[in-house]
């Protein structure tokens, strides 16, 4: 298209507005390449700085992205139904190799077809439609209790870990309450806290989990709820050690706070299922998701803890969905007892472990050293987040930006980051703790091209 012919106002703002109108009207489509700065500035008779100013403004609001030497392209529109930080994560151009999603490898999930067939043959129809029966099928409750890291007063099943956290937080934290969260941590949790009017108190991590001194500070500043991922922390991949659990429990004992544990990786984590509930069973709500081990579309997480929290949660849920499909609960029971399915999950755990070790070793050959970590994600320090993303995009690799994972920035910060060294203001940088510029790589999806990806990451990470 002859872009110059559409431009009336030749200021950076006017040029940017023209492109935005053409994108909205469908004349420019996602993936279309804009003319180069040199070509368009010559056609319009303006300086190259004027056109690059327009391109920067468009990139800042997510309408286009720069692909380095391959030019500037139009991005797909953000999905309005996504919460802000999910939108930040969803932005960016499609790539040849997408390692941005934080989701399990579909090839490594246990097969659901045979389980469905077996469950259908058993026809548990009488019980599947009962409005007043327990929302958890007894066989699943028994399996959960056997494998729970402590003896919970109550256990139930909800529609995923985020559902569990949302319902728990609604019970235990009122508008304006302070909630201690890991920094960096899970972006949708931060959106949820914003939505519920809860104030985040960031707590950084070291290689053993949440730092006890920082947790103490958070509790002393009035946090009455603590949300923690005990294993394969997203994004840092840190798993809490048993020693650290004991230390954190010691800190918590001196305060009146509820702990919500988000074991989002569940059975694909290699670390042990360490829980603060061993020390504080009447104050810990432990959540175990089956999304990463058995498939996000099962939409099943178990939640266990004190009756005071769980009974209210279940009662409230009876006035909404009521229960999680018992048909799917029976499918999960089958997958948790069938030897082939059990072996598939154990295999997935080994493969994820091997993939992260392979990438770690490949990165080390380029002088980039990262902690062993656990689970499917790797948190890579980079000199400058935006530069790293652009370089990786040019290499055909998509990873997640680090900014949405930061607990100490408001949502939408990603759009405001300038390109150039050190995209996060120095004042907001934590001392150590993995909160400078980073990107998150879902290494669990990296089943090929490990050496090439390591090379691209090493280049992306440097000055
Ligand atoms: C840390 C963390 N918590 C919760 C979730 C949501 O899990 P679910 O699918 O069980 O809602 C995820 C998903 O990736 C996650 O990474």
CSV table of C-alpha atoms and ligand atoms in Angstrom, one decimal:
chain,number,residue,atom,x,y,z
A,1,UNK,CA,0.0,0.0,0.0
A,2,UNK,CA,1.1,3.6,-0.6
A,3,UNK,CA,1.3,4.7,3.0
A,4,UNK,CA,2.6,8.2,2.1
A,5,UNK,CA,-0.5,8.9,0.1
A,6,UNK,CA,-2.7,8.6,3.3
A,7,UNK,CA,-0.6,10.9,5.5
A,8,UNK,CA,-2.0,14.5,5.8
A,9,UNK,CA,-0.2,15.5,9.0
A,10,UNK,CA,3.5,14.9,8.6
A,11,UNK,CA,4.4,15.1,12.3
A,12,UNK,CA,5.4,11.9,14.2
A,13,UNK,CA,2.0,12.0,15.9
A,14,UNK,CA,0.2,12.5,12.5
A,15,UNK,CA,2.1,9.6,10.8
A,16,UNK,CA,1.4,7.3,13.8
A,17,UNK,CA,-2.3,8.2,13.8
A,18,UNK,CA,-2.5,7.5,10.1
A,19,UNK,CA,-1.0,4.0,10.6
A,20,UNK,CA,-3.3,3.3,13.6
A,21,UNK,CA,-6.4,4.3,11.5
A,22,UNK,CA,-5.3,2.0,8.7
A,23,UNK,CA,-4.8,-0.9,11.1
A,24,UNK,CA,-8.2,-0.3,12.7
A,25,UNK,CA,-9.9,-0.1,9.4
A,26,UNK,CA,-8.3,-3.3,8.2
A,27,UNK,CA,-6.2,-1.7,5.4
A,28,UNK,CA,-3.1,-2.8,7.2
A,29,UNK,CA,-3.3,-6.3,8.6
A,30,UNK,CA,-1.3,-8.2,11.3
A,31,UNK,CA,2.0,-9.3,9.8
A,32,UNK,CA,2.1,-6.5,7.2
A,33,UNK,CA,5.5,-4.8,7.0
A,34,UNK,CA,5.6,-1.0,7.2
A,35,UNK,CA,7.9,0.9,4.8
A,36,UNK,CA,11.4,1.5,6.1
A,37,UNK,CA,12.2,4.8,7.9
A,38,UNK,CA,14.5,5.8,5.1
A,39,UNK,CA,11.9,5.1,2.3
A,40,UNK,CA,8.9,6.8,4.0
A,41,UNK,CA,10.9,9.8,5.2
A,42,UNK,CA,12.1,10.4,1.6
A,43,UNK,CA,8.5,10.0,0.3
A,44,UNK,CA,7.1,12.4,2.8
A,45,UNK,CA,10.0,14.9,2.7
A,46,UNK,CA,10.5,14.7,6.5
A,47,UNK,CA,13.6,13.7,8.6
A,48,UNK,CA,14.1,10.0,9.4
A,49,UNK,CA,13.8,10.9,13.1
A,50,UNK,CA,10.2,12.0,12.4
A,51,UNK,CA,9.2,8.6,11.0
A,52,UNK,CA,11.2,6.6,13.6
A,53,UNK,CA,9.4,8.7,16.3
A,54,UNK,CA,6.1,7.6,14.8
A,55,UNK,CA,7.2,3.9,14.7
A,56,UNK,CA,8.3,4.2,18.4
A,57,UNK,CA,5.0,5.6,19.4
A,58,UNK,CA,3.1,2.8,17.6
A,59,UNK,CA,5.4,0.2,19.2
A,60,UNK,CA,4.8,1.6,22.6
A,61,UNK,CA,1.0,1.0,22.4
A,62,UNK,CA,1.5,-2.4,20.9
A,63,UNK,CA,0.2,-1.7,17.3
A,64,UNK,CA,3.5,-2.6,15.6
A,65,UNK,CA,6.7,-4.2,16.6
A,66,UNK,CA,10.3,-3.8,15.4
A,67,UNK,CA,11.9,-6.9,14.1
A,68,UNK,CA,15.4,-5.4,14.0
A,69,UNK,CA,16.8,-5.6,10.5
A,70,UNK,CA,13.7,-7.2,9.1
A,71,UNK,CA,11.7,-4.0,9.7
A,72,UNK,CA,8.6,-3.0,11.5
A,73,UNK,CA,5.4,-5.1,11.3
A,74,UNK,CA,1.8,-4.8,12.4
A,75,UNK,CA,0.8,-6.8,15.4
A,76,UNK,CA,-2.5,-8.6,16.0
A,77,UNK,CA,-4.9,-6.6,18.2
A,78,UNK,CA,-4.8,-7.4,21.9
A,79,UNK,CA,-7.7,-9.5,23.1
A,80,UNK,CA,-10.0,-7.2,25.2
A,81,UNK,CA,-11.3,-10.1,27.3
A,82,UNK,CA,-7.8,-10.7,28.8
A,83,UNK,CA,-6.8,-9.1,32.1
A,84,UNK,CA,-4.0,-6.5,31.8
A,85,UNK,CA,-0.9,-8.7,32.5
A,86,UNK,CA,-2.2,-11.6,30.5
A,87,UNK,CA,-2.5,-9.1,27.6
A,88,UNK,CA,1.1,-8.0,28.2
A,89,UNK,CA,2.1,-11.7,27.9
A,90,UNK,CA,-0.1,-12.3,24.9
A,91,UNK,CA,1.3,-9.3,22.9
A,92,UNK,CA,4.1,-9.8,20.4
A,93,UNK,CA,4.4,-11.3,17.1
A,94,UNK,CA,4.0,-15.0,16.3
A,95,UNK,CA,7.3,-16.8,16.0
A,96,UNK,CA,8.8,-19.9,14.5
A,97,UNK,CA,9.5,-21.2,18.0
A,98,UNK,CA,7.1,-20.1,20.7
A,99,UNK,CA,8.6,-20.5,24.2
A,100,UNK,CA,6.5,-17.8,25.8
A,101,UNK,CA,3.4,-19.7,27.0
A,102,UNK,CA,4.2,-21.3,30.3
A,103,UNK,CA,2.1,-24.3,29.3
A,104,UNK,CA,3.0,-28.0,29.2
A,105,UNK,CA,4.1,-29.8,26.1
A,106,UNK,CA,0.8,-31.4,24.8
A,107,UNK,CA,2.9,-34.4,23.6
A,108,UNK,CA,3.8,-35.2,27.2
A,109,UNK,CA,0.3,-35.2,28.7
A,110,UNK,CA,-1.3,-38.6,29.5
A,111,UNK,CA,-3.8,-39.7,26.9
A,112,UNK,CA,-7.3,-38.8,27.9
A,113,UNK,CA,-9.1,-40.9,25.3
A,114,UNK,CA,-8.6,-44.3,27.0
A,115,UNK,CA,-9.6,-42.8,30.4
A,116,UNK,CA,-12.8,-41.3,28.9
A,117,UNK,CA,-13.7,-44.7,27.4
A,118,UNK,CA,-13.1,-46.5,30.7
A,119,UNK,CA,-15.1,-43.9,32.7
A,120,UNK,CA,-17.9,-44.0,30.2
A,121,UNK,CA,-18.1,-47.8,30.5
A,122,UNK,CA,-18.5,-47.5,34.3
A,123,UNK,CA,-21.4,-45.1,33.8
A,124,UNK,CA,-21.3,-43.3,37.1
A,125,UNK,CA,-24.4,-41.4,36.0
A,126,UNK,CA,-26.5,-41.6,39.2
A,127,UNK,CA,-24.0,-39.7,41.2
A,128,UNK,CA,-22.8,-37.3,38.5
A,129,UNK,CA,-25.9,-35.2,38.6
A,130,UNK,CA,-26.5,-34.9,42.4
A,131,UNK,CA,-26.8,-31.3,43.5
A,132,UNK,CA,-26.7,-32.0,47.2
A,133,UNK,CA,-23.9,-34.6,47.3
A,134,UNK,CA,-20.3,-33.7,48.2
A,135,UNK,CA,-18.7,-31.7,45.4
A,136,UNK,CA,-15.7,-34.1,45.4
A,137,UNK,CA,-16.2,-37.7,44.3
A,138,UNK,CA,-15.1,-40.0,47.2
A,139,UNK,CA,-12.5,-41.9,45.2
A,140,UNK,CA,-10.7,-38.7,44.2
A,141,UNK,CA,-10.9,-37.3,47.8
A,142,UNK,CA,-9.3,-40.5,49.0
A,143,UNK,CA,-6.4,-40.2,46.5
A,144,UNK,CA,-5.9,-36.6,47.3
A,145,UNK,CA,-5.8,-37.2,51.1
A,146,UNK,CA,-3.3,-40.0,50.6
A,147,UNK,CA,-0.9,-37.8,48.6
A,148,UNK,CA,-1.5,-34.5,50.4
A,149,UNK,CA,1.7,-33.1,52.0
A,150,UNK,CA,-0.2,-32.7,55.4
A,151,UNK,CA,-3.5,-33.8,56.9
A,152,UNK,CA,-6.0,-31.1,55.9
A,153,UNK,CA,-9.3,-30.6,57.7
A,154,UNK,CA,-11.1,-30.3,54.4
A,155,UNK,CA,-10.3,-31.0,50.8
A,156,UNK,CA,-12.3,-30.0,47.7
A,157,UNK,CA,-11.9,-29.7,44.0
A,158,UNK,CA,-12.3,-26.5,41.9
A,159,UNK,CA,-11.7,-25.3,38.4
A,160,UNK,CA,-7.9,-24.7,38.4
A,161,UNK,CA,-5.3,-23.2,40.7
A,162,UNK,CA,-6.3,-19.6,39.9
A,163,UNK,CA,-9.9,-20.4,40.7
A,164,UNK,CA,-8.7,-21.9,44.0
A,165,UNK,CA,-6.7,-18.8,44.8
A,166,UNK,CA,-9.4,-16.4,43.7
A,167,UNK,CA,-12.0,-18.1,45.9
A,168,UNK,CA,-9.6,-18.4,48.9
A,169,UNK,CA,-8.6,-14.8,48.7
A,170,UNK,CA,-12.2,-13.7,48.6
A,171,UNK,CA,-12.7,-15.6,51.9
A,172,UNK,CA,-9.6,-14.5,53.8
A,173,UNK,CA,-8.8,-11.0,52.6
A,174,UNK,CA,-11.1,-7.9,52.5
A,175,UNK,CA,-10.7,-4.9,50.3
A,176,UNK,CA,-7.5,-3.0,51.1
A,177,UNK,CA,-5.9,-5.9,52.9
A,178,UNK,CA,-2.2,-6.5,52.3
A,179,UNK,CA,-1.0,-9.7,50.7
A,180,UNK,CA,2.6,-10.8,50.6
A,181,UNK,CA,3.5,-12.2,47.2
A,182,UNK,CA,6.6,-13.5,45.6
A,183,UNK,CA,8.6,-11.0,43.5
A,184,UNK,CA,8.9,-12.0,40.7
A,185,UNK,CA,5.6,-14.0,40.7
A,186,UNK,CA,2.7,-15.1,38.6
A,187,UNK,CA,1.2,-12.1,36.6
A,188,UNK,CA,-2.5,-13.2,36.8
A,189,UNK,CA,-2.2,-13.4,40.6
A,190,UNK,CA,-1.2,-9.7,40.5
A,191,UNK,CA,-4.2,-8.9,38.3
A,192,UNK,CA,-6.4,-10.8,40.6
A,193,UNK,CA,-5.1,-8.9,43.6
A,194,UNK,CA,-5.6,-5.6,41.8
A,195,UNK,CA,-9.2,-6.7,40.9
A,196,UNK,CA,-10.0,-7.6,44.5
A,197,UNK,CA,-8.6,-4.3,45.8
A,198,UNK,CA,-5.8,-6.1,47.7
A,199,UNK,CA,-2.4,-4.5,48.1
A,200,UNK,CA,0.7,-6.4,47.1
A,201,UNK,CA,3.7,-6.6,49.4
A,202,UNK,CA,6.6,-8.0,47.3
A,203,UNK,CA,8.9,-10.6,48.9
A,204,UNK,CA,11.9,-11.6,46.9
A,205,UNK,CA,13.3,-15.1,46.6
A,206,UNK,CA,16.7,-16.7,46.8
A,207,UNK,CA,17.6,-20.2,45.6
A,208,UNK,CA,15.7,-21.8,48.5
A,209,UNK,CA,12.5,-19.9,48.2
A,210,UNK,CA,11.0,-16.8,49.8
A,211,UNK,CA,13.5,-14.9,51.9
A,212,UNK,CA,12.6,-15.2,55.6
A,213,UNK,CA,13.8,-11.6,56.4
A,214,UNK,CA,11.7,-10.2,53.7
A,215,UNK,CA,8.7,-12.2,54.7
A,216,UNK,CA,9.1,-10.9,58.3
A,217,UNK,CA,9.2,-7.3,57.0
A,218,UNK,CA,6.1,-8.0,54.9
A,219,UNK,CA,4.2,-9.4,57.9
A,220,UNK,CA,5.4,-6.5,60.1
A,221,UNK,CA,4.0,-4.0,57.5
A,222,UNK,CA,0.6,-5.7,58.0
A,223,UNK,CA,0.4,-8.5,55.4
A,224,UNK,CA,-2.2,-11.0,56.7
A,225,UNK,CA,-2.1,-13.3,53.8
A,226,UNK,CA,0.9,-14.9,52.1
A,227,UNK,CA,0.8,-16.5,48.6
A,228,UNK,CA,3.7,-18.7,47.8
A,229,UNK,CA,4.5,-21.3,45.1
A,230,UNK,CA,6.2,-24.1,46.9
A,231,UNK,CA,7.7,-25.8,43.8
A,232,UNK,CA,9.0,-24.8,40.4
A,233,UNK,CA,8.2,-21.2,41.1
A,234,UNK,CA,6.9,-19.4,38.0
A,235,UNK,CA,9.0,-17.6,36.8
A,236,UNK,CA,12.2,-18.3,38.7
A,237,UNK,CA,12.0,-22.1,38.8
A,238,UNK,CA,13.0,-22.1,42.5
A,239,UNK,CA,11.6,-24.9,44.7
A,240,UNK,CA,11.3,-24.2,48.5
A,241,UNK,CA,13.7,-26.5,50.5
A,242,UNK,CA,12.5,-28.3,53.6
A,243,UNK,CA,14.9,-26.1,55.7
A,244,UNK,CA,13.5,-22.9,54.2
A,245,UNK,CA,9.9,-24.2,54.9
A,246,UNK,CA,10.9,-24.6,58.6
A,247,UNK,CA,12.4,-21.1,58.7
A,248,UNK,CA,9.4,-19.5,57.1
A,249,UNK,CA,7.0,-21.4,59.4
A,250,UNK,CA,9.1,-20.0,62.3
A,251,UNK,CA,8.5,-16.4,61.0
A,252,UNK,CA,4.8,-17.0,60.4
A,253,UNK,CA,4.3,-18.4,63.9
A,254,UNK,CA,4.9,-15.0,65.3
A,255,UNK,CA,2.1,-13.5,63.2
A,256,UNK,CA,-1.5,-14.1,62.5
A,257,UNK,CA,-1.4,-14.8,58.8
A,258,UNK,CA,-3.0,-17.3,56.4
A,259,UNK,CA,-0.8,-18.9,53.8
A,260,UNK,CA,-2.0,-19.9,50.3
A,261,UNK,CA,0.3,-22.4,48.6
A,262,UNK,CA,0.0,-22.6,44.8
A,263,UNK,CA,1.5,-25.9,43.8
A,264,UNK,CA,0.8,-25.1,40.1
A,265,UNK,CA,3.3,-27.6,38.7
A,266,UNK,CA,2.1,-30.5,40.8
A,267,UNK,CA,3.4,-33.8,39.6
A,268,UNK,CA,5.7,-32.5,36.9
A,269,UNK,CA,8.0,-30.9,39.4
A,270,UNK,CA,11.1,-32.9,40.4
A,271,UNK,CA,11.3,-31.4,43.9
A,272,UNK,CA,9.5,-32.8,46.9
A,273,UNK,CA,6.0,-31.6,47.7
A,274,UNK,CA,7.2,-29.4,50.6
A,275,UNK,CA,4.5,-27.5,52.4
A,276,UNK,CA,4.2,-25.1,55.3
A,277,UNK,CA,1.0,-27.0,56.2
A,278,UNK,CA,3.2,-29.6,57.9
A,279,UNK,CA,4.0,-26.9,60.5
A,280,UNK,CA,0.9,-24.8,60.4
A,281,UNK,CA,-2.0,-27.1,59.3
A,282,UNK,CA,-4.7,-24.7,60.6
A,283,UNK,CA,-3.3,-21.8,58.7
A,284,UNK,CA,-2.3,-23.2,55.3
A,285,UNK,CA,-4.5,-23.5,52.3
A,286,UNK,CA,-2.6,-25.8,49.8
A,287,UNK,CA,-3.6,-25.8,46.2
A,288,UNK,CA,-2.5,-28.5,43.7
A,289,UNK,CA,-3.2,-28.0,40.0
A,290,UNK,CA,-3.4,-30.8,37.6
A,291,UNK,CA,-3.1,-28.5,34.6
A,292,UNK,CA,0.6,-29.0,34.0
A,293,UNK,CA,0.7,-32.7,34.7
A,294,UNK,CA,-2.6,-33.9,33.2
A,295,UNK,CA,-3.7,-31.0,31.0
A,296,UNK,CA,-4.9,-27.4,31.4
A,297,UNK,CA,-8.2,-28.3,29.8
A,298,UNK,CA,-9.2,-30.7,32.6
A,299,UNK,CA,-9.6,-27.5,34.6
A,300,UNK,CA,-9.0,-29.3,37.9
A,301,UNK,CA,-7.2,-28.2,41.0
A,302,UNK,CA,-7.5,-29.6,44.5
A,303,UNK,CA,-7.6,-27.4,47.5
A,304,UNK,CA,-7.1,-28.5,51.1
A,305,UNK,CA,-6.9,-26.7,54.4
A,306,UNK,CA,-8.7,-25.5,57.4
A,307,UNK,CA,-12.5,-26.0,57.7
A,308,UNK,CA,-13.1,-22.3,58.4
A,309,UNK,CA,-11.8,-21.3,55.0
A,310,UNK,CA,-12.8,-24.4,53.0
A,311,UNK,CA,-16.4,-24.8,54.2
A,312,UNK,CA,-17.2,-21.1,53.3
A,313,UNK,CA,-15.5,-21.6,49.9
A,314,UNK,CA,-17.5,-24.7,49.1
A,315,UNK,CA,-20.8,-23.1,50.4
A,316,UNK,CA,-20.2,-20.0,48.2
A,317,UNK,CA,-19.4,-22.2,45.2
A,318,UNK,CA,-22.7,-24.1,45.7
A,319,UNK,CA,-24.4,-20.9,44.7
A,320,UNK,CA,-22.3,-20.8,41.4
A,321,UNK,CA,-21.0,-23.7,39.5
A,322,UNK,CA,-21.8,-26.0,42.4
A,323,UNK,CA,-19.2,-28.6,41.7
A,324,UNK,CA,-16.5,-29.4,39.1
A,325,UNK,CA,-17.8,-31.9,36.5
A,326,UNK,CA,-17.8,-35.3,38.3
A,327,UNK,CA,-17.3,-36.9,34.9
A,328,UNK,CA,-13.9,-35.1,34.7
A,329,UNK,CA,-13.2,-35.9,38.3
A,330,UNK,CA,-13.7,-39.6,37.4
A,331,UNK,CA,-11.3,-39.1,34.5
A,332,UNK,CA,-8.7,-37.7,36.9
A,333,UNK,CA,-9.2,-40.7,39.2
A,334,UNK,CA,-8.6,-43.0,36.3
A,335,UNK,CA,-5.5,-41.1,35.2
A,336,UNK,CA,-4.1,-41.1,38.8
A,337,UNK,CA,-4.5,-44.9,39.1
A,338,UNK,CA,-3.9,-46.3,35.6
A,339,UNK,CA,-0.3,-47.5,35.2
A,340,UNK,CA,0.1,-46.2,31.7
A,341,UNK,CA,-1.1,-42.7,32.7
A,342,UNK,CA,1.1,-42.8,35.8
A,343,UNK,CA,4.1,-43.7,33.6
A,344,UNK,CA,3.2,-40.9,31.2
A,345,UNK,CA,3.4,-38.3,33.9
A,346,UNK,CA,6.6,-39.7,35.3
A,347,UNK,CA,8.0,-39.7,31.8
A,348,UNK,CA,7.0,-36.0,31.4
A,349,UNK,CA,8.7,-35.1,34.6
A,350,UNK,CA,12.0,-36.8,33.4
A,351,UNK,CA,11.8,-35.1,30.0
A,352,UNK,CA,11.2,-31.6,31.4
A,353,UNK,CA,14.2,-32.2,33.7
A,354,UNK,CA,16.3,-33.3,30.8
A,355,UNK,CA,15.2,-30.3,28.6
A,356,UNK,CA,16.1,-27.8,31.2
A,357,UNK,CA,19.5,-29.4,31.9
A,358,UNK,CA,20.2,-29.5,28.1
A,359,UNK,CA,19.5,-25.8,27.8
A,360,UNK,CA,21.4,-24.9,30.9
A,361,UNK,CA,24.5,-26.8,29.6
A,362,UNK,CA,24.1,-25.2,26.2
A,363,UNK,CA,23.9,-21.7,27.8
A,364,UNK,CA,27.0,-22.5,29.9
A,365,UNK,CA,29.0,-23.0,26.7
A,366,UNK,CA,28.2,-19.4,25.9
A,367,UNK,CA,29.3,-18.2,29.4
A,368,UNK,CA,25.6,-17.8,30.6
A,369,UNK,CA,25.2,-19.5,33.9
A,370,UNK,CA,21.7,-20.2,35.3
A,371,UNK,CA,20.6,-22.1,38.4
A,372,UNK,CA,19.4,-25.7,37.9
A,373,UNK,CA,15.8,-24.9,38.8
A,374,UNK,CA,12.7,-27.1,38.4
A,375,UNK,CA,9.6,-27.3,36.3
A,376,UNK,CA,9.0,-25.9,32.8
A,377,UNK,CA,10.2,-22.3,33.0
A,378,UNK,CA,13.6,-20.7,33.0
A,379,UNK,CA,14.2,-17.1,34.2
A,380,UNK,CA,17.0,-15.5,32.3
A,381,UNK,CA,18.7,-12.3,33.4
A,382,UNK,CA,19.2,-9.9,30.4
A,383,UNK,CA,20.9,-6.6,30.1
A,384,UNK,CA,17.8,-5.0,28.6
A,385,UNK,CA,14.4,-6.7,28.4
A,386,UNK,CA,13.1,-4.9,25.3
A,387,UNK,CA,16.4,-5.4,23.3
A,388,UNK,CA,16.4,-9.0,24.3
A,389,UNK,CA,12.8,-9.5,23.0
A,390,UNK,CA,13.6,-7.8,19.7
A,391,UNK,CA,16.8,-9.8,19.1
A,392,UNK,CA,15.0,-13.1,19.9
A,393,UNK,CA,12.1,-12.2,17.7
A,394,UNK,CA,14.5,-11.6,14.9
A,395,UNK,CA,15.9,-15.1,15.5
A,396,UNK,CA,12.4,-16.5,15.3
A,397,UNK,CA,12.1,-17.3,19.0
A,398,UNK,CA,9.4,-15.9,21.2
A,399,UNK,CA,9.8,-15.7,25.0
A,400,UNK,CA,7.8,-14.0,27.7
A,401,UNK,CA,8.8,-10.4,28.8
A,402,UNK,CA,9.9,-10.3,32.4
A,403,UNK,CA,8.1,-7.1,33.4
A,404,UNK,CA,4.6,-8.6,33.9
A,405,UNK,CA,6.1,-11.0,36.5
A,406,UNK,CA,7.3,-8.1,38.7
A,407,UNK,CA,5.2,-7.5,41.8
A,408,UNK,CA,6.6,-4.0,42.3
A,409,UNK,CA,5.3,-2.4,39.1
A,410,UNK,CA,1.8,-1.5,38.1
A,411,UNK,CA,0.1,-3.3,35.2
A,412,UNK,CA,0.7,-1.9,31.7
A,413,UNK,CA,4.3,-1.0,32.6
A,414,UNK,CA,5.4,-3.0,29.6
A,415,UNK,CA,4.0,-0.5,27.2
A,416,UNK,CA,5.9,2.3,28.9
A,417,UNK,CA,9.3,0.8,28.8
A,418,UNK,CA,11.7,2.8,26.7
A,419,UNK,CA,14.1,1.0,24.5
A,420,UNK,CA,17.7,1.3,25.7
A,421,UNK,CA,19.8,0.2,28.6
A,422,UNK,CA,18.1,-0.8,31.8
A,423,UNK,CA,14.4,-0.6,31.0
A,424,UNK,CA,13.2,-0.7,34.6
A,425,UNK,CA,13.9,2.4,36.7
A,426,UNK,CA,16.9,1.9,39.0
A,427,UNK,CA,14.9,2.8,42.1
A,428,UNK,CA,12.5,-0.1,41.4
A,429,UNK,CA,15.3,-2.7,41.1
A,430,UNK,CA,15.6,-5.1,44.0
A,431,UNK,CA,19.0,-5.8,45.4
A,432,UNK,CA,19.5,-9.4,44.1
A,433,UNK,CA,16.6,-11.7,43.8
A,434,UNK,CA,16.0,-12.0,40.1
A,435,UNK,CA,14.0,-8.8,39.6
A,436,UNK,CA,16.3,-6.8,37.3
A,437,UNK,CA,15.6,-7.2,33.5
A,438,UNK,CA,14.7,-10.8,32.6
A,439,UNK,CA,12.8,-12.9,30.1
A,440,UNK,CA,11.0,-16.1,30.9
A,441,UNK,CA,11.6,-19.1,28.6
A,442,UNK,CA,9.3,-22.1,28.7
A,443,UNK,CA,12.1,-24.6,28.4
A,444,UNK,CA,9.6,-27.4,28.8
A,445,UNK,CA,8.6,-26.9,25.2
A,446,UNK,CA,12.1,-26.9,23.9
A,447,UNK,CA,12.3,-30.3,22.2
A,448,UNK,CA,14.6,-29.2,19.3
A,449,UNK,CA,17.2,-26.6,18.3
A,450,UNK,CA,18.5,-26.4,21.9
A,451,UNK,CA,22.0,-25.2,20.8
A,452,UNK,CA,20.5,-22.6,18.4
A,453,UNK,CA,18.2,-21.3,21.0
A,454,UNK,CA,21.0,-21.1,23.6
A,455,UNK,CA,23.1,-19.1,21.1
A,456,UNK,CA,20.2,-16.7,20.4
A,457,UNK,CA,19.5,-16.3,24.2
A,458,UNK,CA,23.1,-15.6,24.9
A,459,UNK,CA,23.2,-12.9,22.2
A,460,UNK,CA,19.9,-11.5,23.5
A,461,UNK,CA,21.1,-11.3,27.1
A,462,UNK,CA,24.1,-9.2,26.4
A,463,UNK,CA,24.7,-5.5,26.2
B,1,LIG,C1,2.1,-20.1,39.2
B,1,LIG,C2,0.8,-20.5,38.6
B,1,LIG,N1,-0.3,-20.5,39.3
B,1,LIG,C3,-1.5,-20.8,38.8
B,1,LIG,C4,-1.6,-21.2,37.5
B,1,LIG,C5,-2.9,-21.5,36.9
B,1,LIG,O1,-3.1,-22.8,36.9
B,1,LIG,P1,-4.5,-23.5,36.6
B,1,LIG,O2,-4.5,-23.9,35.2
B,1,LIG,O3,-4.6,-24.7,37.5
B,1,LIG,O4,-5.6,-22.5,36.9
B,1,LIG,C6,-0.4,-21.2,36.7
B,1,LIG,C7,-0.5,-21.6,35.3
B,1,LIG,O5,0.4,-21.6,34.5
B,1,LIG,C8,0.8,-20.8,37.2
B,1,LIG,O6,1.9,-20.8,36.5
